[in-house]
Tab-separated table of C-alpha atoms in Angstrom:
chain	number	residue	atom	x	y	z
A	1	MET	CA	-62.100	23.621	-8.581
A	2	SER	CA	-62.309	22.353	-4.967
A	3	THR	CA	-62.176	24.732	-2.095
A	4	ARG	CA	-60.310	24.534	1.167
A	5	ASN	CA	-61.907	22.605	4.070
A	6	PRO	CA	-62.995	25.210	6.715
A	7	LEU	CA	-61.950	22.948	9.560
A	8	SER	CA	-58.330	22.074	10.326
A	9	GLU	CA	-57.034	18.598	11.154
A	10	GLU	CA	-56.361	19.761	14.866
A	11	GLN	CA	-60.030	20.852	15.257
A	12	LEU	CA	-61.171	17.334	14.028
A	13	SER	CA	-58.772	15.361	16.266
A	14	CYS	CA	-59.712	13.303	19.319
A	15	PRO	CA	-58.252	14.749	22.571
A	16	VAL	CA	-57.385	11.189	23.661
A	17	CYS	CA	-55.609	9.584	20.628
A	18	CYS	CA	-54.841	12.850	18.878
A	19	ASP	CA	-56.088	11.286	15.509
A	20	ILE	CA	-59.091	12.140	13.376
A	21	PHE	CA	-62.273	11.207	15.203
A	22	ARG	CA	-63.510	7.731	14.496
A	23	ASP	CA	-67.134	7.056	15.657
A	24	PRO	CA	-67.152	10.125	17.876
A	25	VAL	CA	-69.484	10.270	20.872
A	26	VAL	CA	-70.632	13.411	22.882
A	27	LEU	CA	-70.797	13.712	26.600
A	28	SER	CA	-73.211	15.877	28.708
A	29	CYS	CA	-70.210	18.308	29.136
A	30	SER	CA	-70.258	18.850	25.304
A	31	HIS	CA	-66.786	17.245	24.837
A	32	SER	CA	-66.390	14.692	22.191
A	33	MET	CA	-63.907	11.827	21.684
A	34	CYS	CA	-63.625	8.509	19.872
A	35	LYS	CA	-66.023	5.856	21.296
A	36	THR	CA	-63.211	3.313	21.615
A	37	CYS	CA	-60.912	5.882	23.292
A	38	LEU	CA	-63.593	6.789	25.822
A	39	GLN	CA	-64.348	3.170	26.709
A	40	GLN	CA	-60.606	2.380	27.265
A	41	PHE	CA	-60.184	5.489	29.359
A	42	TRP	CA	-63.121	4.555	31.623
A	43	GLU	CA	-61.819	1.002	32.026
A	44	THR	CA	-58.441	2.239	33.020
A	45	LYS	CA	-59.777	4.994	35.328
A	46	GLY	CA	-62.411	2.900	36.895
A	47	SER	CA	-65.005	5.694	36.729
A	48	ARG	CA	-67.055	7.506	34.051
A	49	GLU	CA	-65.200	10.839	33.835
A	50	CYS	CA	-64.650	13.133	30.943
A	51	PRO	CA	-61.041	12.752	29.804
A	52	VAL	CA	-60.906	16.511	29.190
A	53	CYS	CA	-62.762	18.237	32.165
A	54	ARG	CA	-63.064	15.232	34.509
A	55	ARG	CA	-66.783	15.824	34.862
A	56	ARG	CA	-68.686	12.661	35.653
A	57	SER	CA	-70.852	11.354	32.878
A	58	SER	CA	-74.415	10.230	33.809
A	59	LYS	CA	-74.750	7.979	30.716
A	60	GLN	CA	-72.918	4.689	30.340
A	61	TYR	CA	-73.379	4.741	26.520
A	62	PRO	CA	-73.034	8.384	25.267
A	63	PRO	CA	-74.832	9.156	21.979
A	64	CYS	CA	-72.865	9.433	18.671
A	65	ASN	CA	-71.959	12.933	17.524
A	66	LEU	CA	-73.289	12.491	13.958
A	67	VAL	CA	-72.398	15.989	12.783
A	68	LEU	CA	-68.837	15.558	13.771
A	69	LYS	CA	-68.654	12.082	12.383
A	70	ASN	CA	-69.793	13.434	8.949
A	71	LEU	CA	-67.309	16.260	9.042
A	72	CYS	CA	-64.470	13.843	9.803
A	73	GLU	CA	-65.411	11.545	7.031
A	74	ALA	CA	-65.642	14.467	4.622
A	75	PHE	CA	-62.276	15.793	5.742
A	76	LEU	CA	-60.592	12.393	5.267
A	77	GLU	CA	-62.178	12.030	1.779
A	78	SER	CA	-60.976	15.515	0.836
A	79	ARG	CA	-57.451	14.773	2.067
A	80	SER	CA	-57.520	11.607	0.054
A	81	GLN	CA	-58.519	13.492	-3.083
A	82	ARG	CA	-55.770	16.068	-2.559
A	83	SER	CA	-53.192	13.344	-2.106
A	84	SER	CA	-54.411	11.683	-5.266
A	85	ALA	CA	-54.292	15.070	-7.170
A	86	GLY	CA	-50.688	15.688	-5.967
A	87	SER	CA	-49.529	12.197	-7.019
A	88	GLU	CA	-50.979	12.851	-10.523
A	89	GLY	CA	-49.048	16.212	-10.935
A	90	LEU	CA	-51.980	18.438	-10.136
A	91	CYS	CA	-52.172	21.307	-7.807
A	92	VAL	CA	-53.816	20.234	-4.531
A	93	LEU	CA	-55.575	23.719	-4.237
A	94	HIS	CA	-56.670	24.386	-7.788
A	95	ASN	CA	-56.522	20.904	-9.442
A	96	GLU	CA	-54.372	22.497	-12.200
A	97	LYS	CA	-51.263	21.139	-13.793
A	98	LEU	CA	-48.057	22.038	-11.976
A	99	LYS	CA	-46.208	23.809	-14.879
A	100	LEU	CA	-44.056	26.260	-12.841
A	101	PHE	CA	-41.548	26.067	-10.073
A	102	CYS	CA	-41.356	28.799	-7.326
A	103	LEU	CA	-37.721	29.537	-6.844
A	104	ASP	CA	-38.510	31.239	-3.556
A	105	ASP	CA	-40.534	28.470	-1.953
A	106	GLN	CA	-38.679	25.664	-3.880
A	107	GLN	CA	-41.934	23.911	-4.792
A	108	PRO	CA	-43.943	23.232	-8.033
A	109	VAL	CA	-47.062	25.535	-8.497
A	110	CYS	CA	-49.731	25.926	-11.061
A	111	LEU	CA	-50.599	28.983	-13.113
A	112	VAL	CA	-53.266	30.083	-10.634
A	113	CYS	CA	-50.830	29.836	-7.746
A	114	GLN	CA	-48.436	32.174	-9.600
A	115	THR	CA	-51.076	35.044	-9.345
A	116	SER	CA	-52.057	34.239	-5.834
A	117	LYS	CA	-51.282	36.376	-2.834
A	118	GLU	CA	-49.093	33.447	-1.355
A	119	HIS	CA	-46.586	33.695	-4.221
A	120	ARG	CA	-46.719	37.476	-4.937
A	121	ASN	CA	-43.317	38.901	-6.116
A	122	HIS	CA	-41.816	35.493	-6.243
A	123	LYS	CA	-39.515	34.189	-9.022
A	124	PHE	CA	-40.677	31.298	-11.201
A	125	CYS	CA	-39.103	29.015	-13.758
A	126	PRO	CA	-40.590	26.306	-16.071
A	127	VAL	CA	-40.711	22.873	-14.418
A	128	ASP	CA	-38.862	21.325	-17.386
A	129	GLU	CA	-35.871	23.665	-16.883
A	130	VAL	CA	-35.685	23.019	-13.193
A	131	VAL	CA	-36.054	19.268	-13.560
A	132	THR	CA	-33.060	19.348	-16.043
A	133	GLU	CA	-30.978	21.466	-13.642
A	134	PHE	CA	-31.907	19.233	-10.575
A	135	LYS	CA	-31.197	16.081	-12.584
A	136	ASP	CA	-27.698	17.399	-13.521
A	137	LYS	CA	-26.998	18.198	-9.793
A	138	LEU	CA	-28.379	14.865	-8.764
A	139	GLN	CA	-26.296	13.103	-11.426
A	140	SER	CA	-23.223	14.821	-10.188
A	141	ALA	CA	-24.030	13.911	-6.603
A	142	LEU	CA	-24.845	10.366	-7.729
A	143	GLU	CA	-21.460	9.965	-9.417
A	144	SER	CA	-19.774	11.110	-6.288
A	145	LEU	CA	-21.822	8.622	-4.234
A	146	GLN	CA	-21.040	5.893	-6.688
A	147	LYS	CA	-17.301	6.813	-6.378
A	148	ASN	CA	-17.553	6.663	-2.750
A	149	LEU	CA	-19.392	3.269	-2.935
A	150	ARG	CA	-16.514	1.874	-5.136
A	151	ILE	CA	-14.063	3.131	-2.554
A	152	LEU	CA	-15.925	1.593	0.326
A	153	GLU	CA	-16.290	-1.695	-1.644
A	154	GLU	CA	-12.583	-1.776	-2.342
A	155	ALA	CA	-11.912	-0.987	1.313
A	156	LYS	CA	-14.158	-3.796	2.348
A	157	ARG	CA	-12.378	-6.180	0.002
A	158	ASP	CA	-9.075	-5.139	1.659
A	159	TYR	CA	-10.746	-5.698	5.050
A	160	ASP	CA	-11.869	-9.141	3.934
A	161	GLN	CA	-8.527	-9.973	2.620
A	162	THR	CA	-6.866	-8.774	5.842
A	163	ALA	CA	-9.269	-10.786	7.996
A	164	ALA	CA	-8.530	-13.956	5.942
A	165	HIS	CA	-4.827	-13.256	6.126
A	166	ILE	CA	-5.022	-12.846	9.901
A	167	LYS	CA	-6.637	-16.293	10.134
A	168	THR	CA	-3.936	-17.773	7.832
A	169	GLN	CA	-1.174	-16.054	9.812
A	170	ALA	CA	-2.570	-17.387	13.092
A	171	GLN	CA	-2.858	-20.897	11.773
A	172	HIS	CA	0.618	-20.869	10.231
A	173	THR	CA	2.152	-19.264	13.361
A	174	GLU	CA	0.377	-21.843	15.635
A	175	ARG	CA	1.657	-24.713	13.501
A	176	GLN	CA	5.320	-23.246	13.728
A	177	ILE	CA	5.043	-22.855	17.479
A	178	LYS	CA	3.918	-26.425	17.852
A	179	GLU	CA	6.713	-27.632	15.700
A	180	GLU	CA	9.370	-25.667	17.658
A	181	PHE	CA	7.911	-26.906	20.950
A	182	GLU	CA	7.869	-30.482	19.629
A	183	LYS	CA	11.573	-30.109	18.908
A	184	LEU	CA	12.169	-28.914	22.444
A	185	HIS	CA	9.947	-31.698	23.823
A	186	GLN	CA	11.823	-34.274	21.770
A	187	PHE	CA	15.132	-32.869	23.046
A	188	LEU	CA	13.825	-33.171	26.596
A	189	ARG	CA	12.567	-36.693	25.988
A	190	ASP	CA	15.975	-37.691	24.524
A	191	GLU	CA	17.746	-36.083	27.482
A	192	GLU	CA	15.421	-37.947	29.943
A	193	ALA	CA	15.942	-41.176	28.162
A	194	ALA	CA	19.786	-40.743	28.104
A	195	ARG	CA	19.915	-39.890	31.795
A	196	ILE	CA	17.634	-42.691	32.800
A	197	ALA	CA	19.716	-45.047	30.566
A	198	ALA	CA	22.887	-43.877	32.411
A	199	LEU	CA	21.097	-44.447	35.680
A	200	LYS	CA	20.055	-47.941	34.702
A	201	GLU	CA	23.558	-48.735	33.519
A	202	GLU	CA	25.097	-47.670	36.803
A	203	GLU	CA	22.394	-49.585	38.666
A	204	GLU	CA	23.190	-52.790	36.646
A	205	GLN	CA	26.938	-52.389	37.144
A	206	ASN	CA	26.703	-51.849	40.921
A	207	SER	CA	24.124	-54.643	41.114
A	208	GLN	CA	26.393	-57.012	39.185
A	209	MET	CA	29.252	-56.196	41.563
A	210	MET	CA	27.043	-56.812	44.641
A	211	ARG	CA	25.912	-60.068	43.250
A	212	ARG	CA	29.478	-61.176	42.819
A	213	LYS	CA	30.261	-60.082	46.369
A	214	ILE	CA	27.175	-61.939	47.621
A	215	GLU	CA	28.055	-65.147	45.706
A	216	GLU	CA	31.642	-64.950	47.223
A	217	MET	CA	30.194	-64.350	50.673
A	218	ASN	CA	27.778	-67.277	50.184
A	219	ARG	CA	30.667	-69.597	49.289
A	220	GLU	CA	32.711	-68.415	52.369
A	221	ILE	CA	29.631	-68.825	54.614
A	222	SER	CA	29.036	-72.352	53.223
A	223	ALA	CA	32.676	-73.254	53.700
A	224	LEU	CA	32.753	-71.917	57.160
A	225	SER	CA	29.529	-73.684	58.066
A	226	ASP	CA	31.037	-77.017	56.884
A	227	THR	CA	34.148	-76.317	58.960
A	228	ILE	CA	32.068	-75.613	62.046
A	229	ARG	CA	30.073	-78.877	61.617
A	230	ASN	CA	33.287	-80.793	61.242
A	231	ILE	CA	34.817	-79.272	64.297
A	232	GLU	CA	31.665	-80.128	66.225
A	233	LYS	CA	31.901	-83.759	65.204
A	234	GLU	CA	35.656	-84.033	65.932
A	235	MET	CA	35.009	-82.654	69.449
A	236	GLU	CA	33.080	-85.754	70.136
A	237	ALA	CA	35.942	-88.049	68.877
A	238	ASP	CA	38.695	-89.771	71.077
A	239	ASP	CA	41.186	-87.639	72.900
A	240	VAL	CA	44.120	-88.479	70.749
A	241	LEU	CA	42.236	-87.953	67.475
A	242	PHE	CA	40.731	-84.741	68.827
A	243	LEU	CA	44.071	-83.308	69.750
A	244	GLN	CA	45.484	-84.105	66.404
A	245	SER	CA	42.616	-82.447	64.533
A	246	SER	CA	42.286	-79.497	66.921
A	247	VAL	CA	45.820	-78.551	66.599
A	248	LEU	CA	45.294	-78.337	62.847
A	249	ARG	CA	42.093	-76.356	63.301
A	250	ALA	CA	43.586	-73.947	65.590
A	251	GLN	CA	45.962	-72.952	62.899
A	252	LEU	CA	42.952	-71.796	60.675
A	253	THR	CA	42.132	-68.009	61.140
A	254	PRO	CA	38.891	-66.908	59.461
A	255	LYS	CA	39.086	-63.544	57.422
A	256	ASP	CA	36.865	-60.579	58.198
A	257	PRO	CA	34.593	-59.607	55.360
A	258	GLU	CA	35.788	-56.572	53.232
A	259	LYS	CA	33.630	-53.418	53.201
A	260	THR	CA	32.688	-52.433	49.625
A	261	SER	CA	33.036	-48.738	48.759
A	262	GLY	CA	31.321	-47.026	45.819
A	263	ALA	CA	28.555	-49.619	45.724
A	264	LEU	CA	25.691	-47.152	46.029
A	265	ILE	CA	24.092	-45.131	43.152
A	266	ASN	CA	25.921	-41.789	42.620
A	267	VAL	CA	22.665	-39.839	43.157
A	268	GLY	CA	24.427	-36.543	43.105
A	269	LYS	CA	25.839	-37.153	39.635
A	270	HIS	CA	22.314	-37.800	38.288
A	271	LEU	CA	20.288	-35.107	40.199
A	272	SER	CA	22.804	-32.358	40.997
A	273	ASN	CA	21.646	-29.192	39.096
A	274	LEU	CA	19.665	-31.418	36.643
A	275	LYS	CA	17.623	-28.640	35.147
A	276	PHE	CA	20.673	-26.484	34.636
A	277	ARG	CA	22.687	-29.327	33.101
A	278	VAL	CA	19.855	-29.904	30.689
A	279	TRP	CA	19.645	-26.249	29.860
A	280	GLU	CA	23.428	-26.263	29.351
A	281	ASN	CA	23.148	-29.129	26.940
A	282	MET	CA	20.202	-27.345	25.150
A	283	GLN	CA	22.663	-24.613	24.011
A	284	GLU	CA	23.840	-27.141	21.334
A	285	VAL	CA	20.434	-27.181	19.615
A	286	LEU	CA	19.233	-23.568	20.255
A	287	GLN	CA	20.040	-20.758	17.950
A	288	TYR	CA	19.744	-16.982	18.700
A	289	THR	CA	19.815	-14.301	16.015
A	290	PRO	CA	19.950	-10.789	17.273
A	291	VAL	CA	17.594	-9.547	14.452
A	292	THR	CA	14.626	-11.275	12.950
A	293	LEU	CA	12.394	-10.144	10.075
A	294	ASP	CA	8.932	-8.663	10.247
A	295	PRO	CA	6.819	-10.466	7.685
A	296	ASN	CA	4.140	-7.702	7.799
A	297	THR	CA	6.586	-5.226	6.299
A	298	ALA	CA	7.810	-7.477	3.466
A	299	HIS	CA	7.165	-6.739	-0.211
A	300	PRO	CA	4.591	-9.138	-1.698
A	301	ASP	CA	7.237	-10.579	-4.016
A	302	LEU	CA	9.619	-11.451	-1.138
A	303	HIS	CA	9.609	-14.878	0.604
A	304	LEU	CA	10.773	-15.212	4.246
A	305	SER	CA	11.918	-18.416	5.850
A	306	ASP	CA	9.821	-19.971	8.681
A	307	ASP	CA	12.203	-18.836	11.331
A	308	LEU	CA	12.210	-15.189	9.913
A	309	THR	CA	15.989	-15.134	9.349
A	310	ALA	CA	16.328	-15.343	5.554
A	311	VAL	CA	14.666	-13.385	2.647
A	312	GLU	CA	14.709	-13.977	-1.107
A	313	LYS	CA	12.781	-12.651	-4.121
A	314	ARG	CA	10.059	-15.127	-4.920
A	315	LYS	CA	6.467	-14.478	-5.842
A	316	GLN	CA	4.054	-15.555	-3.197
A	317	SER	CA	1.383	-18.113	-4.055
A	318	SER	CA	-1.258	-16.111	-2.305
A	319	SER	CA	-2.000	-12.351	-2.232
A	320	LEU	CA	-1.001	-10.418	0.852
A	321	PRO	CA	-3.007	-7.539	2.261
A	322	ASP	CA	-1.852	-4.057	1.445
A	323	ASN	CA	-1.443	-2.994	5.037
A	324	PRO	CA	0.175	0.352	5.886
A	325	GLU	CA	3.345	-1.316	7.232
A	326	ARG	CA	4.142	-3.231	3.937
A	327	PHE	CA	6.419	-1.962	1.151
A	328	ASP	CA	4.634	-2.071	-2.150
A	329	GLU	CA	7.262	-0.913	-4.733
A	330	TRP	CA	10.563	-1.875	-3.193
A	331	TRP	CA	11.834	-5.373	-2.522
A	332	CYS	CA	12.701	-4.870	1.009
A	333	VAL	CA	11.765	-6.008	4.600
A	334	LEU	CA	12.483	-4.592	8.017
A	335	GLY	CA	13.607	-6.018	11.287
A	336	SER	CA	10.904	-6.896	13.830
A	337	GLU	CA	12.486	-4.767	16.515
A	338	GLY	CA	13.650	-1.189	16.476
A	339	PHE	CA	16.436	0.581	18.433
A	340	ASN	CA	16.558	3.999	20.024
A	341	SER	CA	19.736	3.574	22.064
A	342	GLY	CA	22.838	1.438	22.591
A	343	ILE	CA	25.066	-0.665	20.286
A	344	HIS	CA	23.541	-3.418	18.095
A	345	CYS	CA	25.063	-5.577	15.402
A	346	TRP	CA	23.898	-8.334	13.100
A	347	ASP	CA	25.721	-10.541	10.624
A	348	VAL	CA	24.273	-11.240	7.167
A	349	GLN	CA	25.280	-13.964	4.775
A	350	VAL	CA	24.728	-12.175	1.366
A	351	GLY	CA	26.263	-15.141	-0.595
A	352	ASP	CA	25.311	-15.324	-4.213
A	353	SER	CA	22.727	-12.455	-4.133
A	354	ASP	CA	23.699	-9.966	-6.927
A	355	ASN	CA	21.679	-6.998	-5.796
A	356	TRP	CA	21.223	-6.299	-2.173
A	357	SER	CA	21.161	-3.524	0.448
A	358	LEU	CA	21.699	-3.459	4.245
A	359	GLY	CA	21.236	-0.641	6.709
A	360	VAL	CA	18.774	1.094	8.924
A	361	ILE	CA	15.572	3.153	8.328
A	362	THR	CA	13.421	5.281	10.635
A	363	GLU	CA	10.331	3.585	11.939
A	364	SER	CA	8.046	6.461	10.967
A	365	VAL	CA	9.000	6.483	7.214
A	366	THR	CA	6.158	5.965	4.698
A	367	ARG	CA	6.336	2.424	3.163
A	368	LYS	CA	4.438	3.170	0.001
A	369	GLY	CA	5.947	4.191	-3.318
A	370	ASN	CA	9.634	4.809	-4.275
A	371	SER	CA	10.153	7.764	-1.995
A	372	VAL	CA	11.406	5.393	0.704
A	373	ARG	CA	14.761	5.119	-1.343
A	374	GLY	CA	15.793	8.486	0.056
A	375	SER	CA	15.082	7.626	3.656
A	376	VAL	CA	17.543	4.747	4.307
A	377	TRP	CA	21.139	4.744	5.627
A	378	ARG	CA	22.357	1.768	3.576
A	379	LEU	CA	25.147	-0.044	1.828
A	380	ASN	CA	24.160	-1.393	-1.575
A	381	TYR	CA	25.945	-3.983	-3.791
A	382	ASP	CA	25.112	-4.277	-7.471
A	383	LYS	CA	26.905	-7.094	-9.248
A	384	SER	CA	26.016	-5.694	-12.685
A	385	ILE	CA	28.390	-2.883	-12.178
A	386	ASN	CA	30.539	-4.527	-9.455
A	387	GLU	CA	30.180	-1.480	-7.184
A	388	ILE	CA	29.263	-0.744	-3.609
A	389	LEU	CA	26.979	2.280	-3.197
A	390	ILE	CA	26.544	4.242	-0.030
A	391	PHE	CA	23.240	6.066	0.341
A	392	CYS	CA	22.489	8.609	3.090
A	393	PRO	CA	19.378	10.793	3.267
A	394	GLY	CA	20.179	14.327	2.106
A	395	GLN	CA	23.649	13.397	0.829
A	396	SER	CA	25.131	12.512	-2.512
A	397	VAL	CA	25.810	8.826	-3.432
A	398	HIS	CA	29.241	7.515	-2.603
A	399	SER	CA	30.548	4.479	-4.470
A	400	PHE	CA	33.648	2.366	-4.684
A	401	THR	CA	34.770	-0.987	-6.223
A	402	PRO	CA	35.498	-3.671	-3.718
A	403	LYS	CA	38.433	-6.041	-4.094
A	404	GLU	CA	36.265	-9.046	-3.766
A	405	LYS	CA	32.486	-9.551	-3.899
A	406	PRO	CA	31.329	-9.433	-0.154
A	407	GLN	CA	30.032	-12.716	1.240
A	408	ARG	CA	29.341	-11.999	4.862
A	409	VAL	CA	28.648	-8.500	6.098
A	410	ARG	CA	28.313	-7.109	9.609
A	411	VAL	CA	26.094	-4.174	10.252
A	412	GLN	CA	26.832	-2.466	13.446
A	413	LEU	CA	24.646	0.413	14.771
A	414	ASP	CA	25.843	2.716	17.528
A	415	TRP	CA	22.716	4.737	17.958
A	416	ASP	CA	24.063	7.057	20.643
A	417	ARG	CA	27.190	8.042	18.644
A	418	GLY	CA	25.233	8.158	15.369
A	419	LYS	CA	27.288	5.517	13.496
A	420	VAL	CA	26.425	2.648	11.139
A	421	THR	CA	29.464	0.540	10.366
A	422	PHE	CA	29.762	-2.079	7.521
A	423	THR	CA	32.403	-4.827	7.687
A	424	GLU	CA	33.180	-7.780	5.462
A	425	LEU	CA	33.750	-10.560	8.067
A	426	LEU	CA	35.529	-13.186	6.003
A	427	THR	CA	38.307	-10.785	5.125
A	428	ASN	CA	37.846	-8.576	8.159
A	429	THR	CA	37.582	-5.542	5.751
A	430	HIS	CA	36.023	-2.288	6.799
A	431	LEU	CA	33.738	-1.314	4.033
A	432	HIS	CA	32.227	2.049	5.206
A	433	THR	CA	30.931	4.010	8.239
A	434	ILE	CA	27.872	6.227	7.979
A	435	THR	CA	27.545	9.051	10.474
A	436	HIS	CA	24.229	10.656	11.378
A	437	THR	CA	22.505	12.037	14.518
A	438	PHE	CA	19.543	9.751	15.055
A	439	THR	CA	16.631	11.210	16.871
A	440	GLN	CA	14.024	8.390	16.620
A	441	ILE	CA	13.663	4.683	16.554
A	442	VAL	CA	15.399	3.005	13.592
A	443	LEU	CA	14.834	-0.530	12.233
A	444	PRO	CA	17.207	-2.880	10.525
A	445	PHE	CA	16.654	-2.684	6.758
A	446	PHE	CA	17.088	-5.571	4.164
A	447	TYR	CA	16.782	-5.236	0.375
A	448	ASN	CA	17.114	-8.245	-1.856
A	449	TYR	CA	16.470	-8.341	-5.632
A	450	SER	CA	17.606	-11.863	-6.101
A	451	VAL	CA	16.376	-15.532	-5.855
A	452	HIS	CA	19.432	-16.149	-3.690
A	453	PRO	CA	18.672	-15.344	-0.047
A	454	LEU	CA	20.156	-12.995	2.452
A	455	MET	CA	20.481	-14.880	5.771
A	456	ILE	CA	20.874	-13.394	9.208
A	457	LEU	CA	23.488	-15.518	10.914
A	458	PRO	CA	23.050	-16.791	14.514
A	459	VAL	CA	25.401	-15.848	17.308
A	460	LYS	CA	27.076	-18.230	19.735
A	461	THR	CA	25.425	-18.521	23.101
A	462	SER	CA	26.839	-19.628	26.427
A	463	VAL	CA	25.833	-20.408	29.942
A	464	THR	CA	27.884	-18.748	32.732
A	465	VAL	CA	27.678	-19.113	36.420
A	466	GLU	CA	28.588	-16.255	38.723
A	467	GLN	CA	30.005	-17.176	42.201
A	468	HIS	CA	29.205	-14.758	45.087
A	469	SER	CA	32.198	-13.752	47.150
């Protein structure tokens, strides 16, 4: 068995680099350090001083400390052997097999260590038993880590899917924006062309009128010029002939030219409030819907129109991210804007849809699972039973049979008075009014379990001008 080295690592360390001495040299002050460390210190300092006591050395090349060098080499060799013994499952102190595990110190020991002073009164256990116990604990921890890894990998896939969907959304939205602006640009180009055409037409008409006037004037000028020349010739004739012709000429009275009104371009007609008039005409091609749908809330099996005003049940060709705002078990979608005051209404063409719901829902409601069913103030129509059902949170379901299948339903929210009113517009029939005291933001709610769409109808817009008194 090997014995412990009498010197510690600290005692065999260079005071400059703090590592085990390598080629140690000794100065006249008896301090030792690595040869390389000493030379670098002297070069940096610019003088031959001892790095420890600052005493000047008389020798440029101090002698090697052979004894210290041998001790350091022996120490390094011993440490290497201990390391090798430890890696082979042997006690670094006694070179015996590590058969026991000290429960107090939480380390493997040999049989000699068990009887040593260092482990007196300690509890021990066979290494095999401890290994089995530790492996069981590690296996449990490993399973937990593997579970967490699967959760993280699944979350990363969701993040990747969301990132890809963001890019797709941005591209699709950009394309729609360009298409809508192209329609506006085309409308403006058509308006510009029509107004320039009207200007050109007026220019041509007025120019033609002036050309006729000028031609008439030219003929009159030519005739008058001929008359003047004839008179000048007759003035040179005999007296009798002159008198005869001058009498006749005296009876001719020339007409004054007429002033032409309305000949100029009516600039005011073309330029007066031009931008306002174009905007006024634009109302014919513009549509405004008081509510639009939020695609980020739509169930994956719902399809929304490009203008976000219609929804139908249709499986999407590409998967959508399972973001917190999206419904995952109920075929519904919310309006893009919520309300916390005032009166708001929107008209919905339910058409041939045979299972639909309209109403409002609180913004904070959880969108996942079927629990959302009990959090909506809604009117539901189910063709299979030909009944209208009224659902209110915390209340029993109210139902009745309509005289006719609803076609166009108006939903009116009076947030301040706590009322949601449903009306069939084509027959002007009041269907139901839900009363509730709202305390938070509510959003328009749409449910459609049909391939036939629900469509939010546009409202008429108008341009008004207020005169200041």
